[in-house]
Amino acid sequence: MKHLNDKTDEELALSYINGNNEAFDLLLSRNQNKLFSYILFVVRNRDLADDLFQETFVKVITKLHQGKYTTSGKFSAWVMRIAHNAIMDWYREQKSSKVIDATKDNDLSNVGSNELLDENIEALYVRHQVMNDVTKMMNLLPTTQREVIYMRFYQNMSFKEIAETTGVSINTSLGRMRYAVLNLRRMAKEHHVTLQID
């Protein structure tokens, strides 16, 4: 029989359903940092993120006990989906929507892959400054766009995983990413911010 630490998250979830509370403790410890970081990034308020994190795990426990978890996918993706729904429910309750419209003169022609830097002091400073600027501008994006950027670039999720987690089609996920990039480029242009790391 496998020791708890050797079990996958999916196996731990099933073990918890069968009455092993230690399995849930391990599931929580494995997933809490990634999940809390995601929630905090989206809502940008630590107290609210704490509340939504707790609400998410209450829902996880409830759904596990109700038998609403199947091992057909990744446990972490399932939990992220629950967190996403909790965040969206909160936003709906607040009825707050900030929309940034893309302008016609934005394009994706200069968006390229990440390039490696020579890790010297100047390059580190430039990279740090660019990331600070990007983070400030990302905070101005609508929630759905900020969320897809976070999942794609900070959690390395595929567009398929993003679509499954957020409950939309892959095309919708790609569209949100496109508008997020367009909005970031527009904001960078308006504020004369250079986002390129050479």
Backbone as a ProteinNet text record, in pm:
[ID]
protein_1_A
[PRIMARY]
MKHLNDKTDEELALSYINGNNEAFDLLLSRNQNKLFSYILFVVRNRDLADDLFQETFVKVITKLHQGKYTTSGKFSAWVMRIAHNAIMDWYREQKSSKVIDATKDNDLSNVGSNELLDENIEALYVRHQVMNDVTKMMNLLPTTQREVIYMRFYQNMSFKEIAETTGVSINTSLGRMRYAVLNLRRMAKEHHVTLQID
[TERTIARY]
83.8	0	87.5	51.9	129.6	119	229.3	227.6	158.2	93.8	19.8	103.7	228.5	314.5	344.1	330.7	358	235.9	121.2	-2.1	-17.2	-83.7	-116	-228.7	-250.7	-361.1	-494.6	-509	-633.6	-655	-547.5	-556.3	-584.8	-524.9	-550.8	-696.5	-752.2	-892.5	-982.9	-955.8	-1036.8	-1018	-896.1	-867.5	-943.9	-949.6	-1025.9	-1175.4	-1226	-1367.5	-1398	-1299	-1316.3	-1286.5	-1268.5	-1258.1	-1122.1	-1019.8	-885.7	-863.9	-879.4	-864.4	-721.3	-622.4	-483.1	-459.5	-532	-519.3	-559.4	-665.3	-708.1	-605.3	-547.6	-444.8	-328.7	-289.9	-181	-222.8	-346.8	-399.2	-394.8	-438.3	-439	-297	-205.1	-68.1	-3.4	-36.8	20.3	-34.9	-157.8	-224.6	-243.3	-222.3	-261.1	-181.3	-50.9	28.3	-11	-21.2	-57.7	-198	-289.8	-428.2	-441.8	-378.7	-388.3	-324.7	-209.9	-143.5	-235.1	-302.8	-396	-508.7	-570.9	-683.7	-637.4	-525.4	-473.2	-440.9	-383.6	-349.7	-475.1	-582.1	-704.5	-777	-791.5	-873.2	-793.9	-661	-571.4	-601.8	-652.6	-682.2	-660.5	-564.4	-525.9	-640.6	-715.5	-826.2	-932.9	-965.6	-1063.3	-1009.7	-880.6	-819.7	-826.8	-801.5	-813.9	-955.7	-1053.1	-1194	-1229.3	-1187.6	-1219.6	-1144.3	-1023.2	-946.7	-1020	-1063.2	-1136.2	-1268.1	-1337.2	-1463.2	-1440.3	-1331.2	-1298.6	-1280.6	-1204.3	-1179.8	-1302	-1389.8	-1516.9	-1597.5	-1597	-1668.3	-1602.9	-1471	-1399.8	-1442.5	-1441.1	-1481.6	-1624.8	-1713.4	-1855.2	-1871.5	-1806.5	-1819.4	-1760	-1649	-1591.5	-1690.1	-1750.2	-1846.1	-1973.9	-2009	-2129.1	-2101.3	-1976	-1940.4	-1931.8	-1907.2	-1902.8	-1762.1	-1671.8	-1537	-1514.1	-1467.7	-1426.5	-1281.3	-1210.3	-1066.2	-1036.6	-1128	-1107.7	-1007.6	-973.4	-879.1	-788.8	-711.9	-621.3	-700	-663.5	-727.8	-703.7	-580.6	-548.7	-632.4	-658.2	-742.1	-885.7	-931.9	-1067.2	-1081.1	-980.2	-981.5	-973.7	-890.7	-880.6	-1014.6	-1086.2	-1218.8	-1313.7	-1309.2	-1393.9	-1356.2	-1225.3	-1179	-1224.6	-1211	-1255.5	-1403.7	-1485	-1628.7	-1657	-1582	-1600.3	-1566.2	-1458.7	-1419.7	-1526.2	-1571.8	-1673.6	-1804.8	-1841.4	-1961.5	-1946	-1826.3	-1802	-1812.4	-1752.3	-1759.6	-1903.3	-1978	-2118.9	-2194.5	-2165.7	-2230.5	-2193	-2070.7	-2024.3	-2069.6	-2108.5	-2149.7	-2047	-1921.8	-1816.9	-1755.1	-1760.9	-1695.1	-1620.1	-1491.1	-1407.8	-1370.4	-1408.5	-1382.5	-1286.5	-1186.9	-1093.4	-1112.8	-1155.9	-1178.9	-1048.5	-1031.8	-914.1	-935.6	-828	-838.5	-794.5	-833.5	-806.3	-658.3	-578.3	-438.5	-348.9	-407.1	-327.3	-309.1	-191.5	-168.7	-78.3	-61.4	20.3	154.8	193.8	312.4	442.2	450.6	575.2	577.9	474.8	472.4	556	660.1	747.8	770.1	851.4	879.6	978.8	983.8	1079.1	1220.9	1309.4	1448.4	1529.9	1636.3	1719.8	1804.8	1824.7	1906.1	2043.2	2140.5	2266	2235.9	2260.3	2217.8	2318.5	2335.1	2418.2	2329	2386.1	2311	2214.7	2262.1	2175.9	2057.7	2083.9	1976.3	1874.5	1922.4	1831	1744.4	1804.5	1728.8	1621.9	1661.3	1567.2	1453.2	1486.3	1383.7	1287.5	1342	1259.5	1166.2	1219.7	1139.5	1028.4	1061.2	961.4	850.4	889.4	788.4	699.8	755.7	675.2	575.8	623.1	534.5	423.1	458.7	358.5	255.1	300.8	208.4	112.4	164	77.3	-28.2	14.3	-81.8	-179.5	-130.5	-219.9	-331	-301.3	-402.8	-515.9	-494	-597.6	-684.4	-644.3	-720.6	-849.2	-950.7	-1070.4	-1032.1	-1109.7	-1079.5	-1053.1	-1136.8	-1121.1	-989.9	-946.2	-819.6	-700.9	-709.8	-603.2	-586.9	-698.7	-698.4	-629.3	-660.5	-601.5	-451.5	-409.6	-266.2	-196	-256	-194.9	-181.6	-289.8	-287.1	-185.5	-177.7	-88.8	57.9	90.9	231.1	287.7	203.4	253.9	234.7	136.1	112.6	136.8	180.1	215.2	105	-19.5	-131.4	-152	-194.9	-226.9	-361.7	-391.2	-520.6	-634.9	-609.8	-711.4	-740.1	-633.8	-651.2	-719.9	-682.6	-745.7	-894.3	-926.9	-1066.8	-1145.7	-1088.3	-1156.8	-1173.4	-1070.2	-1074.7	-1176.6	-1184.2	-1273.9	-1411	-1429.1	-1560	-1599	-1499.5	-1527.2	-1458.7	-1483.7	-1418.9	-1272.8	-1196.2	-1056.3	-1050.8	-1141.9	-1143.6	-1168.9	-1256.5	-1282.2	-1156.5	-1087.3	-961.5	-859.3	-847.3	-753.2	-793.5	-923.1	-972.2	-941.8	-960.7	-930.1	-781.5	-698.2	-554.1	-521.6	-581.7	-556.2	-591.6	-710.4	-750.6	-664.5	-621.3	-532.4	-401.8	-345.8	-220.7	-241.1	-352.2	-381.8	-393.7	-462.8	-479.5	-346.5	-262.8	-131.5	-46.3	-50.7	26	-25	-158.1	-215.4	-173.8	-183.4	-145.2	3	85.8	229.7	257.2	187.7	206.5	161	43.4	-10	79.6	144.1	226	375.5	406.6	546.1	630.9	576.4	646.4	702.7	831.2	892.8	888.2	821.9	804.9	904.4	986.7	1079.2	1201.4	1241.6	1366.1	1466.4	1568.2	1668.3	1785.8
-120.1	0	125.4	221.5	345	429.1	493.3	592.9	717	795.7	914.1	1007	1029.8	1122.2	1073.9	944.4	887.9	889.2	924.1	922	1050.4	1036.9	1153.5	1230.9	1353.5	1431.8	1361	1297	1226.1	1111.7	1038.5	927.8	980.8	1093.7	1153.4	1196.9	1252.7	1294.5	1175.5	1065.5	944.2	888.2	896.5	850.1	934.8	1066.1	1154.2	1121.5	1098.1	1061.1	935.3	845	720.6	735.3	860.2	884.5	918.5	931.3	962.4	1113.9	1175.9	1321.6	1368.6	1283.6	1321	1341.6	1267.2	1281.7	1422.5	1475.3	1610.6	1713.9	1694.5	1787	1795.1	1680.4	1676.9	1743	1717.6	1784.1	1935.6	1983.3	2126.6	2182	2116.1	2168.3	2167.3	2069.8	2063.7	2173.5	2212.9	2302.7	2445.8	2471.9	2602.1	2719.2	2705.4	2819.2	2860.1	2762.5	2790.4	2850.3	2792	2837.4	2977.8	3001.4	3133.2	3240	3207.1	3303.1	3340.7	3241.2	3265.6	3358.5	3327	3407.8	3550.3	3564.3	3696.8	3777	3712.3	3782.3	3836.4	3759.7	3801.2	3910.2	3894.1	3990.3	4107.5	4093.7	4201.6	4258.1	4173.6	4216.2	4095.3	4105.5	3989.9	3938.9	4028.5	3983.9	3912.3	3969.2	3905.8	3772	3768	3642.5	3535.6	3575.2	3480.1	3423.9	3512.9	3470.5	3376.4	3412.6	3330	3196.9	3198	3073.9	2978.9	3032.8	2949.4	2900.3	2988.5	2950.1	2839.3	2851.1	2749.4	2613.7	2609	2478.7	2425	2512.1	2464.2	2397.8	2460	2402.1	2271.9	2265.4	2142.4	2029.1	2056.3	1954.3	1909.8	2007.3	1976.6	1890.4	1929.4	1854.9	1714.4	1701.5	1568.8	1479.9	1534.4	1456.6	1425	1511.4	1488.3	1395.5	1351.3	1261.5	1330.3	1461.5	1537.6	1547.4	1464.2	1461.9	1326.7	1331.6	1209.8	1226.5	1116.8	1123.4	1132.4	1188.2	1197.6	1306.2	1392.9	1500.2	1530.3	1635.6	1675.5	1734	1696	1750.5	1900.9	1944.3	2087.6	2170.7	2118.1	2190.2	2198	2091.7	2087.8	2192.9	2202.6	2300.7	2442.8	2461.8	2594.6	2636.4	2541.6	2570.1	2616.6	2551.1	2591.2	2732	2759.8	2893.8	2998.2	2965.5	3056.6	3090	2988	3010	3095.6	3073	3153.6	3300	3323.9	3461.2	3526.5	3454.1	3509.7	3536.6	3449.6	3472.9	3601	3620.1	3741.1	3864.4	3860.2	3974	4003	3897.5	3918	3986.4	3944.4	4007.3	4154.9	4186.6	4325.8	4410.1	4341.6	4408.4	4511.2	4472.8	4564.1	4509.1	4589.4	4546.2	4664	4646.8	4749	4695.4	4763.9	4716.8	4813	4756.9	4836.4	4792.7	4882.8	4848.8	4856.3	4756.8	4757.7	4860.3	4930.8	5028	4963.8	5024.7	4966.2	4959.7	5053.1	5056.7	4962.8	4881.1	4780.5	4658.1	4602.1	4478.5	4387.9	4265.4	4168	4144.2	4232.2	4206.8	4201	4273.6	4275.8	4178.3	4093.5	3998.1	3878.2	3850.9	3738.8	3650.5	3551.1	3460.1	3524.7	3469.6	3521.2	3489.2	3583.9	3560.2	3559.9	3479.8	3470.7	3595.8	3635	3752.9	3711.8	3794.1	3780.4	3831.7	3748.7	3783.5	3878.4	3995.4	4095.4	4192.4	4278.6	4369.1	4456	4512.8	4599.6	4522.5	4404	4322.1	4283.2	4249	4214.8	4333.5	4452.1	4572.5	4600.4	4592.9	4618.3	4517.2	4391.3	4286.6	4313.5	4349.7	4379.1	4496.8	4601.2	4719.9	4687.3	4610.2	4572.1	4490.3	4395.2	4312.2	4396.4	4494.8	4585.3	4662.4	4713.9	4787.8	4698.5	4575.8	4481.8	4451	4427.6	4396.6	4511.9	4635.5	4752.6	4762.7	4740.2	4748.4	4631.2	4513.4	4397.2	4420.4	4492.4	4520.2	4606.8	4673.2	4755.9	4677.7	4555.4	4473.3	4421.8	4394	4328.1	4191.9	4145.8	4022.6	3904.7	3885.2	3767.7	3772	3891.8	3904.7	3885.5	3944.5	3929.4	3781.9	3713.6	3572.5	3485.4	3507.7	3424.4	3451.2	3575.2	3608.3	3535.2	3538.8	3474.4	3324.2	3261.8	3116.7	3076.1	3155.5	3120	3144.3	3262.3	3298.9	3272.2	3272.4	3250.4	3105.8	3036.3	2897.8	2801.1	2852.8	2771.8	2675.3	2720	2636.4	2649.3	2540.1	2544.8	2614.4	2656.9	2721.2	2622	2495.8	2393.7	2388	2387.6	2385.5	2512.7	2626.5	2753.1	2748.5	2698.7	2689.2	2599.2	2484.3	2392.7	2453.9	2521.9	2581	2694	2775.1	2890.9	2861.8	2741.8	2703.6	2772.2	2801.5	2864.4	2782.8	2817.7	2747.3	2791.6	2711.2	2748.3	2879.5	2897.3	3022.1	3143.1	3127.8	3238.4	3268.7	3163.9	3183.7	3256.3	3212.9	3278.6	3423.5	3448.2	3584.4	3673.3	3619.2	3697.4	3730.5	3633.8	3658.5	3766	3756.8	3854.6	3995.6	4010.8	4143.4	4190.2	4097.5	4135.2	4190.7	4122.3	4168.3	4303.4	4315.9	4444.1	4556.5	4530.1	4631.6	4667.4	4567.7	4594.8	4678.5	4645.1	4723.3	4867.4	4884.6	5019	5100	5037.7	5108.5	5143.7	5050.8	5077.1	5195.2	5199.1	5307.9	5441.2	5441	5564.9	5621	5532.1	5576.7	5573.5	5552.3	5551.4	5453	5332.6	5227.7	5129.8	5099.3	4999.9	4865.3	4769.4	4637	4535.3	4575.2	4480.8	4464.1	4337.9	4308.9	4261.4	4341.9	4303.8	4234.4
0	0	0	-82.8	-93.9	32.9	68.5	176	119.8	205.5	159.9	73.6	114.2	38.8	-101.9	-125.8	-257.8	-348.6	-294.1	-372.5	-454.7	-568.2	-649.2	-580.2	-625	-569.9	-590.3	-706	-735.7	-636.7	-608.5	-511.9	-371.6	-336.8	-205.5	-192.5	-299.7	-297	-272.1	-339.5	-319.4	-178.5	-128.6	7.2	109.8	85.8	174.7	169.9	50.4	35.2	116.1	123	197.6	346.4	393.1	536.7	592.1	508.4	557.2	557.8	676.1	687.3	663.5	692.2	666.4	516.6	435.1	290.1	247.8	308.7	273.1	318.3	437.5	485.7	386.4	332.4	236	104	61.5	-59.5	-43.7	70.7	98.1	94	160.4	164.8	26	-57.3	-192.4	-283.2	-262.2	-357.3	-308.4	-180.1	-126.6	-182.4	-201.2	-249.4	-390.7	-479.6	-618.4	-626.2	-549.8	-552.9	-493.2	-379.2	-316.6	-405.5	-466.7	-556.2	-671.8	-726.7	-837.6	-792.9	-680.1	-630.7	-602.2	-532.6	-498.3	-623.3	-722.8	-846.7	-914.2	-912.1	-980.1	-902.7	-770.1	-694.2	-638.6	-626.5	-583.3	-444.8	-355.6	-219.1	-128.4	-36	45.7	132.8	195.2	280.1	198.3	83	-5.2	-55.1	-90	-137.3	-27.8	97.1	208.9	216.6	207.3	213.6	99	-21.4	-137.7	-134.9	-81.6	-66.6	28.1	141.7	238	178.9	109.4	46.2	-56.2	-130.8	-231.1	-164.5	-54.7	7.6	81.3	126.8	182.1	70	-47.4	-162.6	-206.6	-202.2	-238.8	-145.5	-15.1	82.8	57.2	37.3	13.3	-110.5	-219	-344.7	-332.5	-260.5	-240.1	-164.6	-59.2	19.2	-58.3	-150.9	-232.2	-349.8	-363.5	-472.8	-607.1	-607.4	-732.8	-791.6	-742.5	-798.6	-864.8	-988.5	-1057.6	-1097.5	-1106.2	-1134	-1282.9	-1359.4	-1504.2	-1543.4	-1451.9	-1484.3	-1367.8	-1380.3	-1272.6	-1156.3	-1036.1	-917.1	-909.5	-938	-926.7	-1023.8	-1144.3	-1240.7	-1190.1	-1126.8	-1069.9	-959.8	-873.4	-764.2	-820.2	-923.4	-986.3	-1045.9	-1100.8	-1157.9	-1047.4	-933	-820.4	-773.3	-766.1	-726.6	-827.8	-955.2	-1061.6	-1043.6	-1020.1	-1001.5	-878.7	-770.2	-648.8	-676	-751	-785.8	-872.7	-974.1	-1063.8	-989.3	-897.2	-815.3	-734.5	-677.2	-598.1	-686.7	-805.6	-896.3	-938.9	-963.3	-1000.7	-886.9	-764.6	-648.5	-637.8	-668.8	-659.6	-778.3	-885.3	-1009.4	-1054.1	-1038	-1082.5	-1209.2	-1312.9	-1436	-1496.3	-1507.3	-1571.1	-1707.2	-1809.7	-1944.8	-2013	-2072.1	-2151.7	-2295.5	-2380.7	-2520.4	-2598.3	-2683.5	-2770.5	-2881.4	-2917.6	-3026	-3156.2	-3267.9	-3399	-3432	-3380.2	-3419.7	-3338.5	-3251.7	-3179.7	-3267.2	-3261.7	-3335.8	-3253.1	-3298.3	-3226.4	-3293.8	-3385.2	-3467	-3386.4	-3276.5	-3199.9	-3082.9	-3071	-2961.3	-3001.9	-2926.5	-2958.8	-2838.5	-2854.9	-2744	-2648.5	-2527.4	-2428.5	-2472.5	-2451.2	-2485.6	-2357.2	-2357.5	-2238.5	-2223.4	-2101.2	-2072.7	-2022.3	-2048.7	-1976.7	-1837	-1737.9	-1602.9	-1536.7	-1592.3	-1527.8	-1450.8	-1375.2	-1289.2	-1368.7	-1478.6	-1557.9	-1615.3	-1667.1	-1724.6	-1617.1	-1499.1	-1389.7	-1351.6	-1347.6	-1314.2	-1419.7	-1546	-1655.7	-1650.3	-1632.7	-1625.5	-1509.4	-1394.4	-1277	-1304.2	-1366.2	-1396.2	-1496.2	-1599.4	-1699.3	-1633	-1549.5	-1482.4	-1389.6	-1322.8	-1239.2	-1324.1	-1438.7	-1529.1	-1582.2	-1620.8	-1672	-1564.4	-1442.3	-1332.8	-1307.1	-1306.9	-1286.2	-1395.9	-1518.8	-1629.1	-1626.8	-1589	-1581.9	-1480.7	-1373.4	-1271.8	-1325.6	-1438.4	-1500.1	-1598.5	-1630.5	-1724.8	-1661.1	-1742.4	-1689.5	-1630.5	-1536.3	-1463.5	-1555.7	-1655.5	-1742.5	-1819.7	-1858.7	-1931.3	-1836.8	-1717.4	-1618.2	-1581.5	-1569.9	-1531.6	-1637.1	-1764.4	-1869.7	-1881	-1862.4	-1863.7	-1749.5	-1630.7	-1514.1	-1537.1	-1581.9	-1601.4	-1707.7	-1814.4	-1925.9	-1892.3	-1839.4	-1822.5	-1683.3	-1581.6	-1447	-1402.3	-1460.2	-1422.5	-1538	-1652.3	-1769	-1810.6	-1801	-1842	-1992.6	-2055.3	-2197.6	-2215	-2337.9	-2361.9	-2340.2	-2363.8	-2336.6	-2186.5	-2103.9	-1958.1	-1909.7	-1967.6	-1930.1	-1963.3	-2081.6	-2123.9	-2028.4	-1992.7	-1901.5	-1763.2	-1715.5	-1581.6	-1572.5	-1677.1	-1673.8	-1734.1	-1789.1	-1841.8	-1970.5	-2054.9	-2184.7	-2293.3	-2418.3	-2529.2	-2541.4	-2613.1	-2638	-2715.2	-2810.7	-2887.9	-2799	-2700.2	-2607.5	-2526.5	-2480.7	-2406.5	-2492.4	-2617.1	-2708.8	-2733.3	-2746.5	-2766.8	-2647.7	-2528.3	-2406.8	-2400.6	-2438	-2439.2	-2542.1	-2658.8	-2764	-2716.1	-2656.9	-2609.6	-2492.7	-2409	-2298.7	-2353.1	-2452.6	-2512.2	-2581.7	-2654.2	-2719.8	-2616.8	-2507.9	-2403.4	-2339.1	-2313.8	-2254.9	-2349.9	-2476.9	-2574.8	-2582.6	-2579.7	-2585.3	-2462.3	-2345.2	-2222	-2224.1	-2271.1	-2277.7	-2370.2	-2483.4	-2579.8	-2520.3	-2454.8	-2396.8	-2287.5	-2212.8	-2099.6	-2131.1	-2258.9	-2305.6	-2224.8	-2206.7	-2133.4	-2236.6	-2224.5	-2312.4	-2242.9	-2307.7	-2247	-2298.2	-2393.9	-2453.9	-2365.5	-2349	-2276.5	-2379.3	-2404.7	-2506.9	-2442.7
[MASK]
++++++++++++++++++++++++++++++++++++++++++++++++++++++++++++++++++++++++++++++++++++++++++++++++++++++++++++++++++++++++++++++++++++++++++++++++++++++++++++++++++++++++++++++++++++++++++++++++++++++

